[in-house]
Amino acid sequence: MFFNDDMLRGVEKQARESAAKKICTACPIKTECLEHALAVPENFGVWGGLTEDERMVIVKFKRSIDRAEKAGMKADATSWVHSVQSESDTETTITPVGVGSENR
């Protein structure tokens, strides 16, 4: 359930991801799971209540934060990451930069 078949698309893929996310909602280690998936990184499946596309948004944002900090600007991504995770709990779809509807 947490890993999609590569052939799944559209409604079938979303239904499977939604089912996995519902399980994640009540998981006591949801945050740790997401932190692991972002650190490794896990490129496939639902981890910590987020799909690979949703995690990629966080990874890209984190990279921009890192670049800003290297340039001497102060930035904090923690609250943003938690808000993405919370939105996922309510089935909000996040569209990653550069990914069109063909992947949904």
Short mmCIF file of C-alpha atoms in Angstrom, two decimals:
data_model
loop_
_atom_site.label_atom_id
_atom_site.label_comp_id
_atom_site.label_asym_id
_atom_site.label_seq_id
_atom_site.Cartn_x
_atom_site.Cartn_y
_atom_site.Cartn_z
CA MET A 1 0.00 0.00 0.00
CA PHE A 2 2.83 2.44 0.77
CA PHE A 3 4.56 1.85 -2.58
CA ASN A 4 2.73 2.32 -5.88
CA ASP A 5 3.00 0.13 -8.91
CA ASP A 6 4.88 2.11 -11.59
CA MET A 7 1.93 1.60 -13.94
CA LEU A 8 -0.62 3.29 -11.65
CA ARG A 9 -1.76 6.75 -12.70
CA GLY A 10 -4.53 9.22 -12.00
CA VAL A 11 -7.40 8.27 -9.73
CA GLU A 12 -6.02 4.80 -8.96
CA LYS A 13 -2.67 6.22 -7.83
CA GLN A 14 -4.34 8.94 -5.74
CA ALA A 15 -6.65 6.40 -4.09
CA ARG A 16 -3.73 4.20 -3.11
CA GLU A 17 -1.74 7.17 -1.79
CA SER A 18 -4.77 8.40 0.17
CA ALA A 19 -5.21 4.99 1.80
CA ALA A 20 -1.54 4.97 2.86
CA LYS A 21 -1.77 8.55 4.16
CA LYS A 22 -4.79 7.65 6.29
CA ILE A 23 -2.71 5.00 8.01
CA CYS A 24 0.08 7.53 8.55
CA THR A 25 -2.30 10.00 10.20
CA ALA A 26 -2.54 7.89 13.37
CA CYS A 27 1.07 6.65 13.37
CA PRO A 28 3.03 7.56 16.51
CA ILE A 29 6.33 7.81 14.58
CA LYS A 30 5.04 9.79 11.61
CA THR A 31 7.45 12.69 12.13
CA GLU A 32 10.46 10.41 12.58
CA CYS A 33 9.44 8.48 9.46
CA LEU A 34 9.29 11.69 7.42
CA GLU A 35 12.61 12.88 8.81
CA HIS A 36 14.19 9.55 7.79
CA ALA A 37 12.70 9.74 4.29
CA LEU A 38 14.06 13.26 3.81
CA ALA A 39 17.50 12.43 5.22
CA VAL A 40 18.20 9.26 3.23
CA PRO A 41 16.39 10.28 0.82
CA GLU A 42 13.63 7.78 0.12
CA ASN A 43 12.60 8.38 -3.48
CA PHE A 44 9.56 6.13 -3.61
CA GLY A 45 6.39 5.55 -1.63
CA VAL A 46 4.53 7.27 1.16
CA TRP A 47 6.74 8.10 4.15
CA GLY A 48 5.62 10.18 7.11
CA GLY A 49 2.31 10.87 5.41
CA LEU A 50 3.84 12.40 2.28
CA THR A 51 4.25 11.09 -1.25
CA GLU A 52 7.52 11.23 -3.15
CA ASP A 53 6.27 14.33 -5.02
CA GLU A 54 5.35 16.10 -1.78
CA ARG A 55 8.73 15.22 -0.25
CA MET A 56 10.49 16.55 -3.34
CA VAL A 57 8.88 19.95 -2.70
CA ILE A 58 10.44 19.92 0.77
CA VAL A 59 13.84 18.80 -0.57
CA LYS A 60 13.87 21.60 -3.15
CA PHE A 61 12.78 24.13 -0.54
CA LYS A 62 15.49 22.91 1.85
CA ARG A 63 18.08 23.35 -0.90
CA SER A 64 16.94 26.93 -1.42
CA ILE A 65 17.15 27.53 2.36
CA ASP A 66 20.69 26.12 2.38
CA ARG A 67 21.69 28.39 -0.51
CA ALA A 68 20.18 31.41 1.28
CA GLU A 69 22.05 30.60 4.48
CA LYS A 70 25.32 30.22 2.58
CA ALA A 71 24.69 33.66 1.13
CA GLY A 72 24.37 35.03 4.67
CA MET A 73 20.58 35.22 4.91
CA LYS A 74 18.71 33.71 7.86
CA ALA A 75 16.01 31.11 7.07
CA ASP A 76 13.93 28.53 8.98
CA ALA A 77 12.24 25.65 7.16
CA THR A 78 10.98 23.75 10.22
CA SER A 79 7.55 25.34 10.45
CA TRP A 80 7.05 25.06 6.69
CA VAL A 81 7.86 21.32 6.69
CA HIS A 82 5.37 20.72 9.49
CA SER A 83 2.70 22.72 7.65
CA VAL A 84 3.20 20.56 4.54
CA GLN A 85 2.84 17.46 6.68
CA SER A 86 -0.33 18.85 8.29
CA GLU A 87 -1.82 19.73 4.91
CA SER A 88 -1.15 16.17 3.76
CA ASP A 89 -3.26 14.93 6.68
CA THR A 90 -6.21 16.79 5.20
CA GLU A 91 -5.59 15.38 1.71
CA THR A 92 -4.23 18.62 0.23
CA THR A 93 -2.34 17.99 -2.97
CA ILE A 94 0.96 19.78 -3.37
CA THR A 95 2.12 20.28 -6.94
CA PRO A 96 5.90 20.14 -7.12
CA VAL A 97 7.78 22.63 -9.25
CA GLY A 98 8.22 21.27 -12.76
CA VAL A 99 5.77 18.40 -12.38
CA GLY A 100 2.60 18.54 -14.45
CA SER A 101 -0.74 16.85 -14.06
CA GLU A 102 0.47 13.90 -16.15
CA ASN A 103 2.10 12.46 -13.02
CA ARG A 104 -1.05 12.55 -10.91
#
